[in-house]
CSV table of C-alpha atoms in Angstrom, one decimal:
chain,number,residue,atom,x,y,z
A,77,MET,CA,-76.7,17.6,46.8
A,78,LEU,CA,-78.5,16.0,43.7
A,79,THR,CA,-77.9,19.2,41.7
A,80,ASP,CA,-74.2,19.1,42.7
A,81,TRP,CA,-73.9,15.5,41.7
A,82,ARG,CA,-75.5,16.2,38.3
A,83,LEU,CA,-73.2,19.1,37.7
A,84,ALA,CA,-70.1,17.0,38.6
A,85,ALA,CA,-71.3,14.2,36.3
A,86,THR,CA,-71.9,16.6,33.4
A,87,ALA,CA,-68.5,18.2,33.9
A,88,ILE,CA,-66.8,14.7,33.8
A,89,LEU,CA,-68.7,13.8,30.7
A,90,PHE,CA,-67.7,17.1,29.0
A,91,CYS,CA,-64.1,16.6,30.0
A,92,CYS,CA,-64.1,13.0,28.6
A,93,ALA,CA,-65.6,14.2,25.4
A,94,VAL,CA,-62.9,16.9,25.0
A,95,LEU,CA,-60.2,14.3,25.8
A,96,PHE,CA,-61.4,11.8,23.2
A,97,THR,CA,-61.8,14.5,20.7
A,98,CYS,CA,-58.2,15.6,21.3
A,99,ILE,CA,-57.0,12.0,21.1
A,100,GLU,CA,-58.8,11.4,17.8
A,101,THR,CA,-57.5,14.7,16.4
A,102,SER,CA,-54.0,13.8,17.5
A,103,ALA,CA,-54.2,10.4,15.8
A,104,GLN,CA,-55.4,12.1,12.6
A,105,GLN,CA,-52.3,14.4,12.7
A,106,ILE,CA,-49.7,11.6,13.1
A,107,SER,CA,-47.1,11.9,10.4
A,108,LYS,CA,-47.6,9.4,7.6
A,109,GLU,CA,-44.0,8.2,8.0
A,110,ILE,CA,-45.0,6.7,11.4
A,111,ALA,CA,-46.2,3.1,10.9
A,112,ALA,CA,-49.6,2.2,12.1
A,113,ARG,CA,-48.3,-1.0,13.6
A,114,THR,CA,-44.9,-2.7,14.1
A,115,GLU,CA,-44.6,-6.5,14.2
A,116,ILE,CA,-41.3,-8.4,15.0
A,117,TYR,CA,-40.9,-11.8,13.4
A,118,SER,CA,-38.6,-14.8,14.1
A,119,ILE,CA,-37.7,-16.2,10.6
A,120,PRO,CA,-36.6,-19.8,10.4
A,121,SER,CA,-33.6,-20.0,8.1
A,122,LEU,CA,-30.4,-21.9,7.5
A,123,THR,CA,-26.7,-21.2,7.6
A,124,ILE,CA,-25.0,-23.1,4.7
A,125,SER,CA,-22.0,-22.7,2.4
A,126,ASP,CA,-22.3,-21.1,-1.0
A,127,GLN,CA,-21.6,-24.5,-2.5
A,128,GLN,CA,-24.6,-26.0,-0.6
A,129,PHE,CA,-26.8,-23.1,-1.7
A,130,LEU,CA,-25.8,-23.6,-5.4
A,131,THR,CA,-26.4,-27.4,-5.3
A,132,GLY,CA,-29.6,-27.2,-3.3
A,133,ASP,CA,-28.1,-28.9,-0.3
A,134,SER,CA,-30.3,-27.9,2.7
A,135,ASN,CA,-28.2,-29.9,5.3
A,136,GLY,CA,-27.0,-26.8,7.1
A,137,LYS,CA,-27.3,-25.3,10.5
A,138,PRO,CA,-30.9,-24.2,11.4
A,139,VAL,CA,-30.9,-20.6,12.5
A,140,THR,CA,-33.5,-18.0,13.4
A,141,VAL,CA,-33.1,-14.5,12.0
A,142,GLY,CA,-35.1,-11.4,12.6
A,143,GLY,CA,-37.6,-9.3,10.7
A,144,GLU,CA,-39.2,-6.0,11.6
A,145,PHE,CA,-42.5,-5.4,9.8
A,146,ARG,CA,-43.8,-1.9,9.8
A,147,ILE,CA,-47.4,-1.7,8.5
A,148,ALA,CA,-48.0,1.7,6.8
A,149,GLN,CA,-51.0,3.7,7.6
A,150,GLY,CA,-53.9,2.7,5.4
A,151,SER,CA,-56.4,-0.2,5.2
A,152,GLY,CA,-56.6,-3.5,3.5
A,153,ARG,CA,-53.7,-5.3,1.8
A,154,LEU,CA,-50.8,-2.9,1.2
A,155,PRO,CA,-47.6,-3.0,-0.9
A,156,VAL,CA,-44.4,-3.9,0.9
A,157,VAL,CA,-40.7,-3.2,0.4
A,158,VAL,CA,-38.4,-5.9,1.9
A,159,LEU,CA,-35.0,-4.4,2.9
A,160,MET,CA,-31.8,-6.4,3.1
A,161,HIS,CA,-28.7,-4.9,4.9
A,162,GLY,CA,-25.1,-5.0,3.9
A,163,SER,CA,-21.9,-6.1,5.6
A,164,SER,CA,-22.4,-3.8,8.6
A,165,GLY,CA,-25.8,-5.1,9.5
A,166,VAL,CA,-28.9,-3.0,9.9
A,167,GLY,CA,-27.6,0.5,10.3
A,168,ALA,CA,-29.0,4.0,10.9
A,169,GLY,CA,-29.4,4.6,7.1
A,170,MET,CA,-32.1,1.9,6.8
A,171,ASP,CA,-34.5,3.9,8.9
A,172,ALA,CA,-34.4,6.8,6.5
A,173,TRP,CA,-35.7,4.4,3.7
A,174,VAL,CA,-38.3,2.8,6.0
A,175,ARG,CA,-39.8,6.2,7.0
A,176,HIS,CA,-39.9,7.4,3.5
A,177,PHE,CA,-41.7,4.3,2.2
A,178,ASN,CA,-44.1,4.3,5.1
A,179,ALA,CA,-45.0,7.9,4.3
A,180,MET,CA,-45.8,6.7,0.7
A,181,GLY,CA,-48.3,4.2,2.2
A,182,ILE,CA,-45.9,1.3,1.6
A,183,SER,CA,-45.2,-1.2,4.4
A,184,THR,CA,-41.6,-2.3,5.1
A,185,PHE,CA,-39.9,-5.5,6.2
A,186,VAL,CA,-36.4,-5.1,7.4
A,187,ILE,CA,-34.4,-8.4,7.6
A,188,ASP,CA,-31.6,-8.8,10.1
A,189,GLY,CA,-29.5,-11.7,8.8
A,190,PHE,CA,-26.7,-11.2,11.3
A,191,SER,CA,-27.8,-11.0,14.9
A,192,GLY,CA,-29.4,-14.5,14.9
A,193,ARG,CA,-26.1,-15.9,13.7
A,194,GLY,CA,-24.1,-14.1,16.4
A,195,LEU,CA,-22.7,-11.6,13.9
A,196,THR,CA,-22.5,-7.8,13.9
A,197,ALA,CA,-20.5,-7.2,10.7
A,198,THR,CA,-18.6,-9.2,8.0
A,199,GLY,CA,-16.7,-6.4,6.4
A,200,PRO,CA,-13.3,-7.3,7.9
A,201,ASN,CA,-13.9,-11.0,7.4
A,202,GLN,CA,-16.4,-11.8,4.6
A,203,ALA,CA,-15.7,-15.5,5.1
A,204,LEU,CA,-17.7,-15.4,8.3
A,205,LEU,CA,-20.9,-16.0,6.3
A,206,GLY,CA,-21.5,-17.3,2.8
A,207,ARG,CA,-23.0,-14.4,0.8
A,208,LEU,CA,-25.8,-16.5,-0.6
A,209,ASN,CA,-27.2,-17.2,2.9
A,210,LEU,CA,-29.0,-13.8,2.7
A,211,ILE,CA,-31.0,-15.0,-0.2
A,212,VAL,CA,-32.2,-18.0,1.9
A,213,ASP,CA,-33.3,-15.4,4.6
A,214,ILE,CA,-35.0,-13.3,1.9
A,215,TYR,CA,-37.1,-16.2,0.5
A,216,HIS,CA,-38.1,-17.3,4.1
A,217,SER,CA,-39.2,-13.7,4.7
A,218,LEU,CA,-41.3,-13.7,1.5
A,219,ASP,CA,-43.0,-16.9,2.8
A,220,ILE,CA,-44.2,-15.0,5.9
A,221,LEU,CA,-45.3,-11.9,3.9
A,222,ALA,CA,-47.2,-13.9,1.3
A,223,ARG,CA,-49.5,-15.3,4.0
A,224,HIS,CA,-50.0,-12.0,5.9
A,225,PRO,CA,-53.6,-10.5,5.8
A,226,ARG,CA,-52.3,-7.0,5.4
A,227,VAL,CA,-50.0,-7.7,2.5
A,228,ASP,CA,-50.8,-7.7,-1.2
A,229,PRO,CA,-48.6,-10.7,-2.3
A,230,GLU,CA,-48.5,-9.3,-5.9
A,231,ARG,CA,-46.9,-6.0,-4.7
A,232,ILE,CA,-43.8,-7.1,-2.7
A,233,VAL,CA,-40.5,-5.5,-3.8
A,234,LEU,CA,-37.0,-6.5,-2.7
A,235,MET,CA,-34.4,-3.9,-2.1
A,236,GLY,CA,-30.9,-4.4,-0.7
A,237,PHE,CA,-27.6,-2.6,-0.1
A,238,SER,CA,-24.0,-3.7,-0.9
A,239,ARG,CA,-23.9,-7.4,0.3
A,240,GLY,CA,-27.6,-7.2,0.6
A,241,GLY,CA,-27.7,-5.5,-2.8
A,242,GLN,CA,-25.8,-8.6,-4.2
A,243,ALA,CA,-28.4,-10.8,-2.6
A,244,THR,CA,-31.2,-8.8,-4.0
A,245,LEU,CA,-29.8,-8.9,-7.5
A,246,TYR,CA,-29.2,-12.7,-7.6
A,247,ALA,CA,-32.5,-13.5,-5.7
A,248,SER,CA,-34.0,-12.7,-9.2
A,249,LEU,CA,-32.4,-15.9,-10.7
A,250,ASP,CA,-35.0,-18.4,-11.9
A,251,ARG,CA,-32.7,-21.2,-10.7
A,252,PHE,CA,-32.4,-19.9,-7.2
A,253,ASN,CA,-36.2,-19.3,-6.9
A,254,LYS,CA,-36.9,-22.9,-7.9
A,255,LEU,CA,-34.3,-24.3,-5.5
A,256,TRP,CA,-35.1,-22.1,-2.4
A,257,ASN,CA,-38.2,-20.0,-2.8
A,258,LYS,CA,-41.2,-22.0,-1.4
A,259,SER,CA,-43.5,-19.1,-0.8
A,260,GLY,CA,-45.6,-19.6,-4.0
A,261,VAL,CA,-45.1,-15.9,-5.0
A,262,GLN,CA,-42.4,-13.8,-6.6
A,263,PHE,CA,-41.1,-10.4,-5.9
A,264,ALA,CA,-42.6,-7.7,-8.1
A,265,ALA,CA,-39.2,-6.0,-8.7
A,266,TYR,CA,-35.6,-6.0,-7.5
A,267,ILE,CA,-33.8,-2.8,-6.5
A,268,PRO,CA,-30.1,-3.5,-5.6
A,269,PHE,CA,-28.0,-0.5,-4.4
A,270,TYR,CA,-24.2,-0.8,-5.2
A,271,PRO,CA,-24.1,-4.6,-5.3
A,272,ASP,CA,-21.0,-6.7,-6.0
A,273,CYS,CA,-21.4,-8.1,-9.5
A,274,SER,CA,-17.9,-9.8,-9.6
A,275,THR,CA,-19.4,-13.3,-9.4
A,276,SER,CA,-21.1,-15.0,-12.4
A,277,PHE,CA,-23.3,-18.0,-11.8
A,278,LEU,CA,-24.4,-20.7,-14.3
A,279,THR,CA,-27.6,-19.6,-16.1
A,280,ASP,CA,-27.5,-16.2,-14.4
A,281,THR,CA,-29.2,-14.5,-17.3
A,282,ALA,CA,-32.3,-16.6,-16.7
A,283,VAL,CA,-34.0,-14.2,-14.2
A,284,ALA,CA,-37.6,-13.6,-13.2
A,285,ALA,CA,-39.7,-11.6,-15.6
A,286,ARG,CA,-39.7,-8.6,-13.2
A,287,PRO,CA,-38.0,-5.2,-13.4
A,288,ILE,CA,-34.5,-4.9,-12.0
A,289,ARG,CA,-33.3,-1.4,-11.1
A,290,ILE,CA,-29.7,-1.1,-10.0
A,291,PHE,CA,-28.3,2.1,-8.4
A,292,HIS,CA,-24.5,2.6,-8.2
A,293,GLY,CA,-21.8,5.2,-7.9
A,294,THR,CA,-19.0,5.8,-10.5
A,295,PRO,CA,-16.1,6.0,-8.0
A,296,ASP,CA,-17.2,3.0,-6.0
A,297,ASP,CA,-14.0,1.2,-5.1
A,298,TYR,CA,-15.7,-1.4,-2.8
A,299,ASN,CA,-18.0,-2.9,-5.5
A,300,PRO,CA,-16.9,-1.3,-8.8
A,301,VAL,CA,-19.7,-0.5,-11.1
A,302,ALA,CA,-17.8,-1.9,-14.2
A,303,SER,CA,-18.7,-5.5,-13.3
A,304,CYS,CA,-22.3,-4.6,-12.9
A,305,LYS,CA,-22.4,-2.8,-16.3
A,306,ALA,CA,-21.1,-6.1,-17.8
A,307,TYR,CA,-23.8,-8.1,-16.1
A,308,VAL,CA,-26.5,-5.7,-17.1
A,309,ALA,CA,-25.3,-5.8,-20.7
A,310,ARG,CA,-25.7,-9.6,-20.6
A,311,LEU,CA,-29.2,-9.3,-19.1
A,312,LYS,CA,-30.2,-6.7,-21.7
A,313,GLU,CA,-29.0,-9.0,-24.5
A,314,ALA,CA,-31.3,-11.6,-23.0
A,315,GLU,CA,-34.1,-9.0,-23.3
A,316,HIS,CA,-34.8,-8.5,-19.6
A,317,ASP,CA,-36.1,-5.3,-18.0
A,318,VAL,CA,-33.0,-4.0,-16.3
A,319,VAL,CA,-31.8,-0.5,-15.8
A,320,LEU,CA,-28.5,0.6,-14.1
A,321,THR,CA,-28.5,4.2,-12.8
A,322,GLU,CA,-24.9,5.5,-12.2
A,323,TYR,CA,-24.2,8.6,-10.1
A,324,PRO,CA,-20.9,10.6,-10.3
A,325,ASP,CA,-19.1,11.6,-7.1
A,326,SER,CA,-21.0,8.9,-5.3
A,327,ALA,CA,-18.9,6.4,-3.2
A,328,HIS,CA,-20.1,3.1,-1.8
A,329,GLY,CA,-23.0,3.8,0.5
A,330,PHE,CA,-23.8,7.1,-1.0
A,331,ASP,CA,-27.4,7.0,0.2
A,332,ALA,CA,-26.1,7.6,3.7
A,333,GLY,CA,-26.5,11.2,2.5
A,334,LEU,CA,-30.2,10.7,3.5
A,335,ILE,CA,-29.1,10.9,7.1
A,336,GLY,CA,-26.7,13.7,6.6
A,337,SER,CA,-23.5,11.9,5.8
A,338,ASN,CA,-21.4,13.9,3.3
A,339,THR,CA,-17.8,12.7,3.8
A,340,VAL,CA,-16.0,9.8,2.2
A,341,VAL,CA,-13.6,7.8,4.4
A,342,GLU,CA,-11.6,4.6,4.2
A,343,SER,CA,-13.3,1.5,5.6
A,344,THR,CA,-10.0,0.4,7.2
A,345,GLY,CA,-9.6,-3.4,7.3
A,346,SER,CA,-12.7,-4.1,5.2
A,347,GLN,CA,-12.2,-6.7,2.4
A,348,THR,CA,-13.1,-6.0,-1.2
A,349,VAL,CA,-13.2,-8.4,-4.2
A,350,ARG,CA,-13.0,-5.4,-6.6
A,351,HIS,CA,-10.1,-7.0,-8.5
A,352,CYS,CA,-11.5,-10.6,-8.4
A,353,THR,CA,-13.4,-12.4,-11.1
A,354,ILE,CA,-15.3,-15.3,-9.6
A,355,LYS,CA,-17.2,-17.9,-11.6
A,356,GLU,CA,-19.4,-20.9,-10.6
A,357,GLY,CA,-17.7,-24.1,-11.5
A,358,GLU,CA,-18.6,-27.7,-11.5
A,359,GLY,CA,-20.5,-29.0,-8.4
A,360,GLY,CA,-21.3,-25.4,-7.2
A,361,VAL,CA,-17.7,-24.6,-6.4
A,362,LEU,CA,-16.8,-20.9,-6.8
A,363,ILE,CA,-13.6,-20.5,-8.9
A,364,ASN,CA,-11.1,-17.6,-9.0
A,365,ALA,CA,-10.9,-17.1,-12.7
A,366,ALA,CA,-7.3,-15.9,-12.5
A,367,THR,CA,-6.0,-19.0,-10.7
A,368,ALA,CA,-8.6,-21.6,-11.8
A,369,ALA,CA,-8.6,-22.6,-8.2
A,370,PRO,CA,-11.5,-22.5,-5.7
A,371,PHE,CA,-12.0,-18.9,-4.6
A,372,SER,CA,-10.9,-17.9,-1.0
A,373,TYR,CA,-10.8,-14.6,0.9
A,374,GLU,CA,-7.2,-15.3,1.3
A,375,ASP,CA,-6.6,-15.0,-2.5
A,376,SER,CA,-4.3,-12.2,-3.7
A,377,CYS,CA,-7.1,-10.4,-5.5
A,378,VAL,CA,-8.8,-9.7,-2.2
A,379,GLU,CA,-7.8,-6.2,-1.0
A,380,LEU,CA,-8.4,-4.0,2.0
A,381,GLY,CA,-9.5,-0.4,2.6
A,382,PRO,CA,-12.3,0.5,0.2
A,383,HIS,CA,-14.0,3.9,0.7
A,384,VAL,CA,-17.5,4.6,1.9
A,385,GLY,CA,-19.5,7.7,2.4
A,386,GLY,CA,-22.7,9.6,1.7
A,387,ASN,CA,-23.6,12.1,-0.9
A,388,PRO,CA,-26.8,14.0,0.1
A,389,THR,CA,-27.5,15.3,-3.4
A,390,THR,CA,-27.3,12.0,-5.3
A,391,ALA,CA,-29.0,10.2,-2.3
A,392,LEU,CA,-32.0,12.4,-2.8
A,393,GLN,CA,-31.9,11.8,-6.6
A,394,ALA,CA,-31.8,8.1,-6.0
A,395,ARG,CA,-34.7,8.2,-3.5
A,396,LYS,CA,-36.8,10.1,-6.0
A,397,ALA,CA,-36.0,7.6,-8.7
A,398,VAL,CA,-37.0,4.7,-6.5
A,399,SER,CA,-40.1,6.5,-5.3
A,400,ASP,CA,-41.2,7.3,-8.9
A,401,PHE,CA,-40.6,3.7,-9.9
A,402,LEU,CA,-42.6,2.3,-6.9
A,403,GLN,CA,-45.4,4.8,-7.5
A,404,ALA,CA,-45.9,3.5,-11.0
A,405,LEU,CA,-45.3,-0.2,-10.2
A,406,PHE,CA,-47.7,-0.2,-7.2
A,407,LYS,CA,-50.2,2.1,-8.9
A,408,LEU,CA,-50.2,4.4,-5.9
A,409,SER,CA,-52.5,7.5,-6.0
C-alpha cells in the first residue's frame, strides 16, 4: 500500500511539473500584441461649450468618460500612446493601432468621450458636443497616466483621428495647456490623423515645444488637407517641429485599410465644415468668417455627404511612418 501511495504521489508531482512547464512555455509564447494587463478607468471630466473652453469657464456639467489602458508586455515604466476617437466613437479600426503599439512594447490608453455623455456618434449632428470637450477629456486622462507606476511620464504621446485628430492637434496649444492641463506633464508628441483645420484660434501658433506629425489624404472631402497645409505653414514660420505627410488616393479614414477596408463610400447625412472658415472672436465666440456672425452648424457653409474609406497600401505606409517616429522618439531597442 505504501509503495502504491508513493507511486501515486510521484505521478501527481510529475504531472504538476509538466503542467506548470507547459503554462510557463505558453506564457512565453503569447504574442507581443497581447497586452500584459488591461485596466479600465473612470475619467472625471466636464461637458462645456466651446466658448466656455476658450475662456476657461469650468462651470459645466460634470461627466465621467471611459478609458481603456492596455499595459504592454515588459517591465518598469513604459511609453504610452493615448488614442482619441473621431465622430463615430471608438471603432474597430482603433484595435489595429492598439495591437500594433502593444507589439512594439508601447502601452495604449483609448479614451471614450462619447458613451459617458450618452452619445454614440456626432457625424450627423456635430452640434451635439462642442469639439473642444475632447481636449478636456485628453488632459484628464493625462493626469491619470502621469501618476501611474507603470507609465514613463516623459514618454506619453497623443494620437487622434478626425474629430479626435483635431483635438490632438489643438491640445498642443500653450494657451489650452495653461487653462486646462493640470497634470504637471506634457505630451511628448502629437500625431493627428486627418484633422479638421478649418478653425483658427487666438495665439494658435504658440504650441508646445514638441513634435507634431500630421497624416492626411489628398482627396479628403470631409476635412480637406488644404486648411491643414495653411496651418502647418504658419507653424513652420513660427519655427515649430511640424510635418504633414499627405497620401494620394486616400480618403478620410484611410487607415481603416489596416482592418481590410478598401472601398470609399459616402457618409450619408454626415456634416462637414469643408467650406467653412471659422475664427475665434472676442470673448471666445467662434465666428463664421464669411458672415462675421457666430458660427452654427446651420450655416450655409456646412454641407452633407463627405466620403470615407480605407486604403490598405497607404494605411501601412502611415503605420510604418508612425512606428519609425515612435521608435526614435521613445528610444526603443
